Amino acid sequence: MDVIIKPIVTERMTWLGDTLNRYGFIVDKSANKIEIKKAVEEMYSVSVTSVNTMNYSGKEKTRYTKSGIISGRTNSFKKAIVTLAEGDKIDFFSNI
């Protein structure tokens, strides 16, 4: 569980899962494609055909408050888009 942090459940990722059989995950920054593939296959009992990864850098954010301007930075993260073999599905809402 240390490779996969959480699945991405948005409208776009739900559409990609339904049409192209692709699912998105936020993963550990140091994980490579082979580790991500093994983790998804073990966790969800599916066969993975390809893994695409992308690194997002943190963005600068500022807030205007009573006490002055507060500036900070959001966290950077790594996202993985996993394509599954034909016939395999991942249901994130099965145990709700």
PDB file of N, CA and C in Angstrom:
ATOM      1  N   MET A   1       0.820  -1.192   0.000  1.00  0.00           N
ATOM      2  CA  MET A   1       0.000   0.000   0.000  1.00  0.00           C
ATOM      3  C   MET A   1       0.863   1.255   0.000  1.00  0.00           C
ATOM      4  N   ASP A   2       2.173   1.115   0.135  1.00  0.00           N
ATOM      5  CA  ASP A   2       3.007   2.304   0.172  1.00  0.00           C
ATOM      6  C   ASP A   2       3.264   2.883  -1.213  1.00  0.00           C
ATOM      7  N   VAL A   3       2.999   2.150  -2.280  1.00  0.00           N
ATOM      8  CA  VAL A   3       3.191   2.683  -3.636  1.00  0.00           C
ATOM      9  C   VAL A   3       1.970   3.493  -4.054  1.00  0.00           C
ATOM     10  N   ILE A   4       0.784   2.928  -3.894  1.00  0.00           N
ATOM     11  CA  ILE A   4      -0.457   3.618  -4.265  1.00  0.00           C
ATOM     12  C   ILE A   4      -0.965   4.379  -3.052  1.00  0.00           C
ATOM     13  N   ILE A   5      -1.113   5.687  -3.198  1.00  0.00           N
ATOM     14  CA  ILE A   5      -1.608   6.506  -2.095  1.00  0.00           C
ATOM     15  C   ILE A   5      -3.128   6.538  -2.103  1.00  0.00           C
ATOM     16  N   LYS A   6      -3.743   6.899  -3.253  1.00  0.00           N
ATOM     17  CA  LYS A   6      -5.196   6.897  -3.350  1.00  0.00           C
ATOM     18  C   LYS A   6      -5.601   6.913  -4.817  1.00  0.00           C
ATOM     19  N   PRO A   7      -6.805   6.390  -5.111  1.00  0.00           N
ATOM     20  CA  PRO A   7      -7.301   6.471  -6.487  1.00  0.00           C
ATOM     21  C   PRO A   7      -7.866   7.863  -6.766  1.00  0.00           C
ATOM     22  N   ILE A   8      -7.866   8.234  -8.035  1.00  0.00           N
ATOM     23  CA  ILE A   8      -8.443   9.504  -8.459  1.00  0.00           C
ATOM     24  C   ILE A   8      -9.860   9.224  -8.956  1.00  0.00           C
ATOM     25  N   VAL A   9     -10.847   9.803  -8.271  1.00  0.00           N
ATOM     26  CA  VAL A   9     -12.241   9.598  -8.648  1.00  0.00           C
ATOM     27  C   VAL A   9     -12.815  10.957  -9.019  1.00  0.00           C
ATOM     28  N   THR A  10     -12.749  11.282 -10.306  1.00  0.00           N
ATOM     29  CA  THR A  10     -13.321  12.508 -10.836  1.00  0.00           C
ATOM     30  C   THR A  10     -14.221  12.134 -12.011  1.00  0.00           C
ATOM     31  N   GLU A  11     -14.914  13.104 -12.545  1.00  0.00           N
ATOM     32  CA  GLU A  11     -15.767  12.829 -13.694  1.00  0.00           C
ATOM     33  C   GLU A  11     -14.956  12.349 -14.885  1.00  0.00           C
ATOM     34  N   ARG A  12     -13.825  12.987 -15.122  1.00  0.00           N
ATOM     35  CA  ARG A  12     -12.990  12.614 -16.269  1.00  0.00           C
ATOM     36  C   ARG A  12     -12.417  11.212 -16.103  1.00  0.00           C
ATOM     37  N   MET A  13     -11.924  10.886 -14.905  1.00  0.00           N
ATOM     38  CA  MET A  13     -11.339   9.559 -14.703  1.00  0.00           C
ATOM     39  C   MET A  13     -12.415   8.476 -14.734  1.00  0.00           C
ATOM     40  N   THR A  14     -13.628   8.790 -14.289  1.00  0.00           N
ATOM     41  CA  THR A  14     -14.727   7.833 -14.386  1.00  0.00           C
ATOM     42  C   THR A  14     -15.076   7.581 -15.845  1.00  0.00           C
ATOM     43  N   TRP A  15     -15.083   8.632 -16.656  1.00  0.00           N
ATOM     44  CA  TRP A  15     -15.353   8.482 -18.090  1.00  0.00           C
ATOM     45  C   TRP A  15     -14.260   7.658 -18.759  1.00  0.00           C
ATOM     46  N   LEU A  16     -12.986   7.931 -18.413  1.00  0.00           N
ATOM     47  CA  LEU A  16     -11.880   7.155 -18.984  1.00  0.00           C
ATOM     48  C   LEU A  16     -11.974   5.685 -18.591  1.00  0.00           C
ATOM     49  N   GLY A  17     -12.394   5.412 -17.366  1.00  0.00           N
ATOM     50  CA  GLY A  17     -12.549   4.031 -16.921  1.00  0.00           C
ATOM     51  C   GLY A  17     -13.646   3.312 -17.676  1.00  0.00           C
ATOM     52  N   ASP A  18     -14.731   4.014 -17.956  1.00  0.00           N
ATOM     53  CA  ASP A  18     -15.851   3.386 -18.659  1.00  0.00           C
ATOM     54  C   ASP A  18     -15.563   3.174 -20.139  1.00  0.00           C
ATOM     55  N   THR A  19     -14.908   4.150 -20.788  1.00  0.00           N
ATOM     56  CA  THR A  19     -14.728   4.064 -22.235  1.00  0.00           C
ATOM     57  C   THR A  19     -13.411   3.407 -22.638  1.00  0.00           C
ATOM     58  N   LEU A  20     -12.300   3.829 -22.053  1.00  0.00           N
ATOM     59  CA  LEU A  20     -10.982   3.357 -22.482  1.00  0.00           C
ATOM     60  C   LEU A  20     -10.326   2.374 -21.521  1.00  0.00           C
ATOM     61  N   ASN A  21     -11.016   2.027 -20.431  1.00  0.00           N
ATOM     62  CA  ASN A  21     -10.494   1.081 -19.440  1.00  0.00           C
ATOM     63  C   ASN A  21      -9.206   1.590 -18.791  1.00  0.00           C
ATOM     64  N   ARG A  22      -9.167   2.904 -18.487  1.00  0.00           N
ATOM     65  CA  ARG A  22      -8.012   3.520 -17.833  1.00  0.00           C
ATOM     66  C   ARG A  22      -8.431   4.070 -16.475  1.00  0.00           C
ATOM     67  N   TYR A  23      -7.541   3.932 -15.497  1.00  0.00           N
ATOM     68  CA  TYR A  23      -7.826   4.367 -14.141  1.00  0.00           C
ATOM     69  C   TYR A  23      -6.649   5.177 -13.622  1.00  0.00           C
ATOM     70  N   GLY A  24      -6.940   6.181 -12.792  1.00  0.00           N
ATOM     71  CA  GLY A  24      -5.907   7.070 -12.286  1.00  0.00           C
ATOM     72  C   GLY A  24      -5.657   6.866 -10.808  1.00  0.00           C
ATOM     73  N   PHE A  25      -4.390   7.004 -10.418  1.00  0.00           N
ATOM     74  CA  PHE A  25      -3.984   6.862  -9.033  1.00  0.00           C
ATOM     75  C   PHE A  25      -2.960   7.927  -8.688  1.00  0.00           C
ATOM     76  N   ILE A  26      -2.996   8.413  -7.440  1.00  0.00           N
ATOM     77  CA  ILE A  26      -1.910   9.227  -6.905  1.00  0.00           C
ATOM     78  C   ILE A  26      -0.944   8.225  -6.291  1.00  0.00           C
ATOM     79  N   VAL A  27       0.318   8.284  -6.701  1.00  0.00           N
ATOM     80  CA  VAL A  27       1.301   7.299  -6.260  1.00  0.00           C
ATOM     81  C   VAL A  27       2.471   7.997  -5.574  1.00  0.00           C
ATOM     82  N   ASP A  28       3.327   7.187  -4.982  1.00  0.00           N
ATOM     83  CA  ASP A  28       4.520   7.697  -4.322  1.00  0.00           C
ATOM     84  C   ASP A  28       5.444   8.325  -5.360  1.00  0.00           C
ATOM     85  N   LYS A  29       6.091   9.423  -4.987  1.00  0.00           N
ATOM     86  CA  LYS A  29       6.935  10.154  -5.948  1.00  0.00           C
ATOM     87  C   LYS A  29       8.118   9.333  -6.438  1.00  0.00           C
ATOM     88  N   SER A  30       8.620   8.422  -5.620  1.00  0.00           N
ATOM     89  CA  SER A  30       9.800   7.648  -6.003  1.00  0.00           C
ATOM     90  C   SER A  30       9.453   6.336  -6.704  1.00  0.00           C
ATOM     91  N   ALA A  31       8.157   6.032  -6.881  1.00  0.00           N
ATOM     92  CA  ALA A  31       7.749   4.773  -7.509  1.00  0.00           C
ATOM     93  C   ALA A  31       7.937   4.845  -9.020  1.00  0.00           C
ATOM     94  N   ASN A  32       8.421   3.748  -9.594  1.00  0.00           N
ATOM     95  CA  ASN A  32       8.548   3.691 -11.053  1.00  0.00           C
ATOM     96  C   ASN A  32       7.383   2.900 -11.651  1.00  0.00           C
ATOM     97  N   LYS A  33       7.338   2.804 -12.968  1.00  0.00           N
ATOM     98  CA  LYS A  33       6.195   2.194 -13.646  1.00  0.00           C
ATOM     99  C   LYS A  33       6.044   0.710 -13.312  1.00  0.00           C
ATOM    100  N   ILE A  34       7.158   0.011 -13.150  1.00  0.00           N
ATOM    101  CA  ILE A  34       7.102  -1.421 -12.838  1.00  0.00           C
ATOM    102  C   ILE A  34       6.505  -1.642 -11.452  1.00  0.00           C
ATOM    103  N   GLU A  35       6.916  -0.831 -10.474  1.00  0.00           N
ATOM    104  CA  GLU A  35       6.373  -0.950  -9.120  1.00  0.00           C
ATOM    105  C   GLU A  35       4.888  -0.611  -9.091  1.00  0.00           C
ATOM    106  N   ILE A  36       4.484   0.399  -9.846  1.00  0.00           N
ATOM    107  CA  ILE A  36       3.075   0.785  -9.902  1.00  0.00           C
ATOM    108  C   ILE A  36       2.252  -0.345 -10.520  1.00  0.00           C
ATOM    109  N   LYS A  37       2.754  -0.946 -11.583  1.00  0.00           N
ATOM    110  CA  LYS A  37       2.052  -2.049 -12.243  1.00  0.00           C
ATOM    111  C   LYS A  37       1.864  -3.226 -11.283  1.00  0.00           C
ATOM    112  N   LYS A  38       2.918  -3.596 -10.566  1.00  0.00           N
ATOM    113  CA  LYS A  38       2.825  -4.714  -9.624  1.00  0.00           C
ATOM    114  C   LYS A  38       1.841  -4.411  -8.498  1.00  0.00           C
ATOM    115  N   ALA A  39       1.860  -3.170  -7.988  1.00  0.00           N
ATOM    116  CA  ALA A  39       0.971  -2.802  -6.884  1.00  0.00           C
ATOM    117  C   ALA A  39      -0.494  -2.845  -7.297  1.00  0.00           C
ATOM    118  N   VAL A  40      -0.806  -2.348  -8.500  1.00  0.00           N
ATOM    119  CA  VAL A  40      -2.197  -2.363  -8.974  1.00  0.00           C
ATOM    120  C   VAL A  40      -2.655  -3.791  -9.226  1.00  0.00           C
ATOM    121  N   GLU A  41      -1.794  -4.614  -9.818  1.00  0.00           N
ATOM    122  CA  GLU A  41      -2.163  -6.002 -10.085  1.00  0.00           C
ATOM    123  C   GLU A  41      -2.405  -6.773  -8.800  1.00  0.00           C
ATOM    124  N   GLU A  42      -1.594  -6.543  -7.761  1.00  0.00           N
ATOM    125  CA  GLU A  42      -1.786  -7.232  -6.489  1.00  0.00           C
ATOM    126  C   GLU A  42      -3.032  -6.742  -5.767  1.00  0.00           C
ATOM    127  N   MET A  43      -3.251  -5.426  -5.754  1.00  0.00           N
ATOM    128  CA  MET A  43      -4.344  -4.867  -4.971  1.00  0.00           C
ATOM    129  C   MET A  43      -5.712  -5.162  -5.570  1.00  0.00           C
ATOM    130  N   TYR A  44      -5.848  -5.094  -6.888  1.00  0.00           N
ATOM    131  CA  TYR A  44      -7.162  -5.218  -7.516  1.00  0.00           C
ATOM    132  C   TYR A  44      -7.337  -6.508  -8.326  1.00  0.00           C
ATOM    133  N   SER A  45      -6.348  -7.380  -8.392  1.00  0.00           N
ATOM    134  CA  SER A  45      -6.411  -8.661  -9.116  1.00  0.00           C
ATOM    135  C   SER A  45      -6.814  -8.470 -10.571  1.00  0.00           C
ATOM    136  N   VAL A  46      -6.114  -7.578 -11.262  1.00  0.00           N
ATOM    137  CA  VAL A  46      -6.340  -7.312 -12.679  1.00  0.00           C
ATOM    138  C   VAL A  46      -5.001  -7.403 -13.405  1.00  0.00           C
ATOM    139  N   SER A  47      -5.037  -7.417 -14.730  1.00  0.00           N
ATOM    140  CA  SER A  47      -3.792  -7.401 -15.501  1.00  0.00           C
ATOM    141  C   SER A  47      -3.639  -6.034 -16.169  1.00  0.00           C
ATOM    142  N   VAL A  48      -2.485  -5.428 -15.967  1.00  0.00           N
ATOM    143  CA  VAL A  48      -2.202  -4.079 -16.452  1.00  0.00           C
ATOM    144  C   VAL A  48      -1.421  -4.184 -17.754  1.00  0.00           C
ATOM    145  N   THR A  49      -1.854  -3.429 -18.782  1.00  0.00           N
ATOM    146  CA  THR A  49      -1.142  -3.442 -20.057  1.00  0.00           C
ATOM    147  C   THR A  49      -0.137  -2.296 -20.162  1.00  0.00           C
ATOM    148  N   SER A  50      -0.481  -1.104 -19.632  1.00  0.00           N
ATOM    149  CA  SER A  50       0.469   0.008 -19.704  1.00  0.00           C
ATOM    150  C   SER A  50       0.257   0.951 -18.534  1.00  0.00           C
ATOM    151  N   VAL A  51       1.330   1.691 -18.209  1.00  0.00           N
ATOM    152  CA  VAL A  51       1.299   2.673 -17.127  1.00  0.00           C
ATOM    153  C   VAL A  51       1.908   3.963 -17.657  1.00  0.00           C
ATOM    154  N   ASN A  52       1.191   5.070 -17.515  1.00  0.00           N
ATOM    155  CA  ASN A  52       1.707   6.390 -17.847  1.00  0.00           C
ATOM    156  C   ASN A  52       1.797   7.189 -16.559  1.00  0.00           C
ATOM    157  N   THR A  53       2.916   7.876 -16.355  1.00  0.00           N
ATOM    158  CA  THR A  53       3.088   8.655 -15.133  1.00  0.00           C
ATOM    159  C   THR A  53       3.342  10.112 -15.473  1.00  0.00           C
ATOM    160  N   MET A  54       2.997  10.982 -14.528  1.00  0.00           N
ATOM    161  CA  MET A  54       3.273  12.408 -14.676  1.00  0.00           C
ATOM    162  C   MET A  54       3.519  13.006 -13.308  1.00  0.00           C
ATOM    163  N   ASN A  55       4.489  13.919 -13.234  1.00  0.00           N
ATOM    164  CA  ASN A  55       4.825  14.606 -11.996  1.00  0.00           C
ATOM    165  C   ASN A  55       4.219  15.996 -12.015  1.00  0.00           C
ATOM    166  N   TYR A  56       3.530  16.344 -10.935  1.00  0.00           N
ATOM    167  CA  TYR A  56       2.944  17.667 -10.777  1.00  0.00           C
ATOM    168  C   TYR A  56       3.730  18.408  -9.711  1.00  0.00           C
ATOM    169  N   SER A  57       4.150  19.632 -10.015  1.00  0.00           N
ATOM    170  CA  SER A  57       4.839  20.433  -9.010  1.00  0.00           C
ATOM    171  C   SER A  57       3.820  21.217  -8.207  1.00  0.00           C
ATOM    172  N   GLY A  58       4.196  21.578  -6.998  1.00  0.00           N
ATOM    173  CA  GLY A  58       3.300  22.351  -6.142  1.00  0.00           C
ATOM    174  C   GLY A  58       3.148  23.766  -6.668  1.00  0.00           C
ATOM    175  N   LYS A  59       1.986  24.344  -6.444  1.00  0.00           N
ATOM    176  CA  LYS A  59       1.722  25.688  -6.945  1.00  0.00           C
ATOM    177  C   LYS A  59       1.787  26.699  -5.803  1.00  0.00           C
ATOM    178  N   GLU A  60       2.161  27.917  -6.138  1.00  0.00           N
ATOM    179  CA  GLU A  60       2.182  29.039  -5.185  1.00  0.00           C
ATOM    180  C   GLU A  60       0.756  29.488  -4.919  1.00  0.00           C
ATOM    181  N   LYS A  61       0.396  29.640  -3.659  1.00  0.00           N
ATOM    182  CA  LYS A  61      -0.932  30.105  -3.266  1.00  0.00           C
ATOM    183  C   LYS A  61      -0.775  31.260  -2.282  1.00  0.00           C
ATOM    184  N   THR A  62      -1.626  32.282  -2.400  1.00  0.00           N
ATOM    185  CA  THR A  62      -1.633  33.383  -1.444  1.00  0.00           C
ATOM    186  C   THR A  62      -3.062  33.625  -0.988  1.00  0.00           C
ATOM    187  N   ARG A  63      -3.188  34.013   0.286  1.00  0.00           N
ATOM    188  CA  ARG A  63      -4.489  34.350   0.857  1.00  0.00           C
ATOM    189  C   ARG A  63      -4.380  35.718   1.510  1.00  0.00           C
ATOM    190  N   TYR A  64      -5.430  36.476   1.385  1.00  0.00           N
ATOM    191  CA  TYR A  64      -5.490  37.780   2.027  1.00  0.00           C
ATOM    192  C   TYR A  64      -6.360  37.645   3.278  1.00  0.00           C
ATOM    193  N   THR A  65      -5.770  37.861   4.442  1.00  0.00           N
ATOM    194  CA  THR A  65      -6.484  37.724   5.701  1.00  0.00           C
ATOM    195  C   THR A  65      -6.421  39.031   6.477  1.00  0.00           C
ATOM    196  N   LYS A  66      -7.072  39.047   7.641  1.00  0.00           N
ATOM    197  CA  LYS A  66      -7.048  40.232   8.495  1.00  0.00           C
ATOM    198  C   LYS A  66      -5.639  40.580   8.936  1.00  0.00           C
ATOM    199  N   SER A  67      -4.854  39.548   9.230  1.00  0.00           N
ATOM    200  CA  SER A  67      -3.512  39.790   9.752  1.00  0.00           C
ATOM    201  C   SER A  67      -2.478  40.024   8.657  1.00  0.00           C
ATOM    202  N   GLY A  68      -2.860  39.958   7.410  1.00  0.00           N
ATOM    203  CA  GLY A  68      -1.931  40.215   6.318  1.00  0.00           C
ATOM    204  C   GLY A  68      -1.990  39.138   5.260  1.00  0.00           C
ATOM    205  N   ILE A  69      -1.025  39.157   4.392  1.00  0.00           N
ATOM    206  CA  ILE A  69      -0.965  38.201   3.283  1.00  0.00           C
ATOM    207  C   ILE A  69      -0.233  36.949   3.755  1.00  0.00           C
ATOM    208  N   ILE A  70      -0.870  35.794   3.549  1.00  0.00           N
ATOM    209  CA  ILE A  70      -0.254  34.513   3.867  1.00  0.00           C
ATOM    210  C   ILE A  70       0.058  33.831   2.549  1.00  0.00           C
ATOM    211  N   SER A  71       1.317  33.514   2.325  1.00  0.00           N
ATOM    212  CA  SER A  71       1.690  32.823   1.094  1.00  0.00           C
ATOM    213  C   SER A  71       2.239  31.451   1.442  1.00  0.00           C
ATOM    214  N   GLY A  72       1.976  30.504   0.578  1.00  0.00           N
ATOM    215  CA  GLY A  72       2.423  29.139   0.795  1.00  0.00           C
ATOM    216  C   GLY A  72       2.482  28.385  -0.515  1.00  0.00           C
ATOM    217  N   ARG A  73       2.625  27.091  -0.399  1.00  0.00           N
ATOM    218  CA  ARG A  73       2.779  26.250  -1.572  1.00  0.00           C
ATOM    219  C   ARG A  73       1.993  24.961  -1.365  1.00  0.00           C
ATOM    220  N   THR A  74       1.305  24.483  -2.413  1.00  0.00           N
ATOM    221  CA  THR A  74       0.626  23.197  -2.325  1.00  0.00           C
ATOM    222  C   THR A  74       1.645  22.086  -2.528  1.00  0.00           C
ATOM    223  N   ASN A  75       1.267  20.878  -2.136  1.00  0.00           N
ATOM    224  CA  ASN A  75       2.185  19.752  -2.233  1.00  0.00           C
ATOM    225  C   ASN A  75       2.357  19.308  -3.685  1.00  0.00           C
ATOM    226  N   SER A  76       3.538  18.827  -4.006  1.00  0.00           N
ATOM    227  CA  SER A  76       3.759  18.212  -5.311  1.00  0.00           C
ATOM    228  C   SER A  76       3.385  16.737  -5.195  1.00  0.00           C
ATOM    229  N   PHE A  77       2.982  16.126  -6.328  1.00  0.00           N
ATOM    230  CA  PHE A  77       2.575  14.730  -6.305  1.00  0.00           C
ATOM    231  C   PHE A  77       2.831  14.096  -7.657  1.00  0.00           C
ATOM    232  N   LYS A  78       2.726  12.772  -7.688  1.00  0.00           N
ATOM    233  CA  LYS A  78       2.901  12.000  -8.913  1.00  0.00           C
ATOM    234  C   LYS A  78       1.602  11.273  -9.201  1.00  0.00           C
ATOM    235  N   LYS A  79       1.167  11.328 -10.460  1.00  0.00           N
ATOM    236  CA  LYS A  79      -0.070  10.695 -10.882  1.00  0.00           C
ATOM    237  C   LYS A  79       0.247   9.604 -11.884  1.00  0.00           C
ATOM    238  N   ALA A  80      -0.454   8.487 -11.800  1.00  0.00           N
ATOM    239  CA  ALA A  80      -0.277   7.377 -12.738  1.00  0.00           C
ATOM    240  C   ALA A  80      -1.615   7.043 -13.375  1.00  0.00           C
ATOM    241  N   ILE A  81      -1.616   6.911 -14.699  1.00  0.00           N
ATOM    242  CA  ILE A  81      -2.786   6.468 -15.449  1.00  0.00           C
ATOM    243  C   ILE A  81      -2.501   5.030 -15.887  1.00  0.00           C
ATOM    244  N   VAL A  82      -3.337   4.103 -15.442  1.00  0.00           N
ATOM    245  CA  VAL A  82      -3.114   2.678 -15.666  1.00  0.00           C
ATOM    246  C   VAL A  82      -4.145   2.168 -16.654  1.00  0.00           C
ATOM    247  N   THR A  83      -3.691   1.511 -17.721  1.00  0.00           N
ATOM    248  CA  THR A  83      -4.584   0.907 -18.709  1.00  0.00           C
ATOM    249  C   THR A  83      -4.669  -0.586 -18.419  1.00  0.00           C
ATOM    250  N   LEU A  84      -5.894  -1.092 -18.304  1.00  0.00           N
ATOM    251  CA  LEU A  84      -6.104  -2.503 -18.006  1.00  0.00           C
ATOM    252  C   LEU A  84      -6.373  -3.297 -19.278  1.00  0.00           C
ATOM    253  N   ALA A  85      -6.217  -4.615 -19.180  1.00  0.00           N
ATOM    254  CA  ALA A  85      -6.495  -5.508 -20.301  1.00  0.00           C
ATOM    255  C   ALA A  85      -7.998  -5.574 -20.538  1.00  0.00           C
ATOM    256  N   GLU A  86      -8.392  -6.040 -21.720  1.00  0.00           N
ATOM    257  CA  GLU A  86      -9.805  -6.164 -22.064  1.00  0.00           C
ATOM    258  C   GLU A  86     -10.503  -7.093 -21.074  1.00  0.00           C
ATOM    259  N   GLY A  87     -11.674  -6.680 -20.636  1.00  0.00           N
ATOM    260  CA  GLY A  87     -12.462  -7.509 -19.725  1.00  0.00           C
ATOM    261  C   GLY A  87     -12.213  -7.235 -18.258  1.00  0.00           C
ATOM    262  N   ASP A  88     -11.128  -6.570 -17.903  1.00  0.00           N
ATOM    263  CA  ASP A  88     -10.840  -6.257 -16.503  1.00  0.00           C
ATOM    264  C   ASP A  88     -11.465  -4.921 -16.139  1.00  0.00           C
ATOM    265  N   LYS A  89     -11.955  -4.828 -14.922  1.00  0.00           N
ATOM    266  CA  LYS A  89     -12.565  -3.603 -14.407  1.00  0.00           C
ATOM    267  C   LYS A  89     -12.133  -3.414 -12.960  1.00  0.00           C
ATOM    268  N   ILE A  90     -12.082  -2.155 -12.531  1.00  0.00           N
ATOM    269  CA  ILE A  90     -11.863  -1.820 -11.122  1.00  0.00           C
ATOM    270  C   ILE A  90     -13.092  -1.048 -10.664  1.00  0.00           C
ATOM    271  N   ASP A  91     -13.712  -1.530  -9.588  1.00  0.00           N
ATOM    272  CA  ASP A  91     -14.888  -0.854  -9.031  1.00  0.00           C
ATOM    273  C   ASP A  91     -14.491  -0.267  -7.682  1.00  0.00           C
ATOM    274  N   PHE A  92     -14.309   1.058  -7.649  1.00  0.00           N
ATOM    275  CA  PHE A  92     -13.898   1.716  -6.420  1.00  0.00           C
ATOM    276  C   PHE A  92     -15.035   1.816  -5.410  1.00  0.00           C
ATOM    277  N   PHE A  93     -16.265   1.679  -5.854  1.00  0.00           N
ATOM    278  CA  PHE A  93     -17.421   1.877  -4.980  1.00  0.00           C
ATOM    279  C   PHE A  93     -18.057   0.566  -4.539  1.00  0.00           C
ATOM    280  N   SER A  94     -17.382  -0.562  -4.693  1.00  0.00           N
ATOM    281  CA  SER A  94     -17.986  -1.840  -4.374  1.00  0.00           C
ATOM    282  C   SER A  94     -18.167  -2.065  -2.881  1.00  0.00           C
ATOM    283  N   ASN A  95     -17.311  -1.486  -2.048  1.00  0.00           N
ATOM    284  CA  ASN A  95     -17.408  -1.746  -0.609  1.00  0.00           C
ATOM    285  C   ASN A  95     -17.962  -0.552   0.165  1.00  0.00           C
ATOM    286  N   ILE A  96     -18.773   0.256  -0.485  1.00  0.00           N
ATOM    287  CA  ILE A  96     -19.420   1.376   0.216  1.00  0.00           C
ATOM    288  C   ILE A  96     -20.770   0.931   0.704  1.00  0.00           C
TER     289      ILE A  96
END
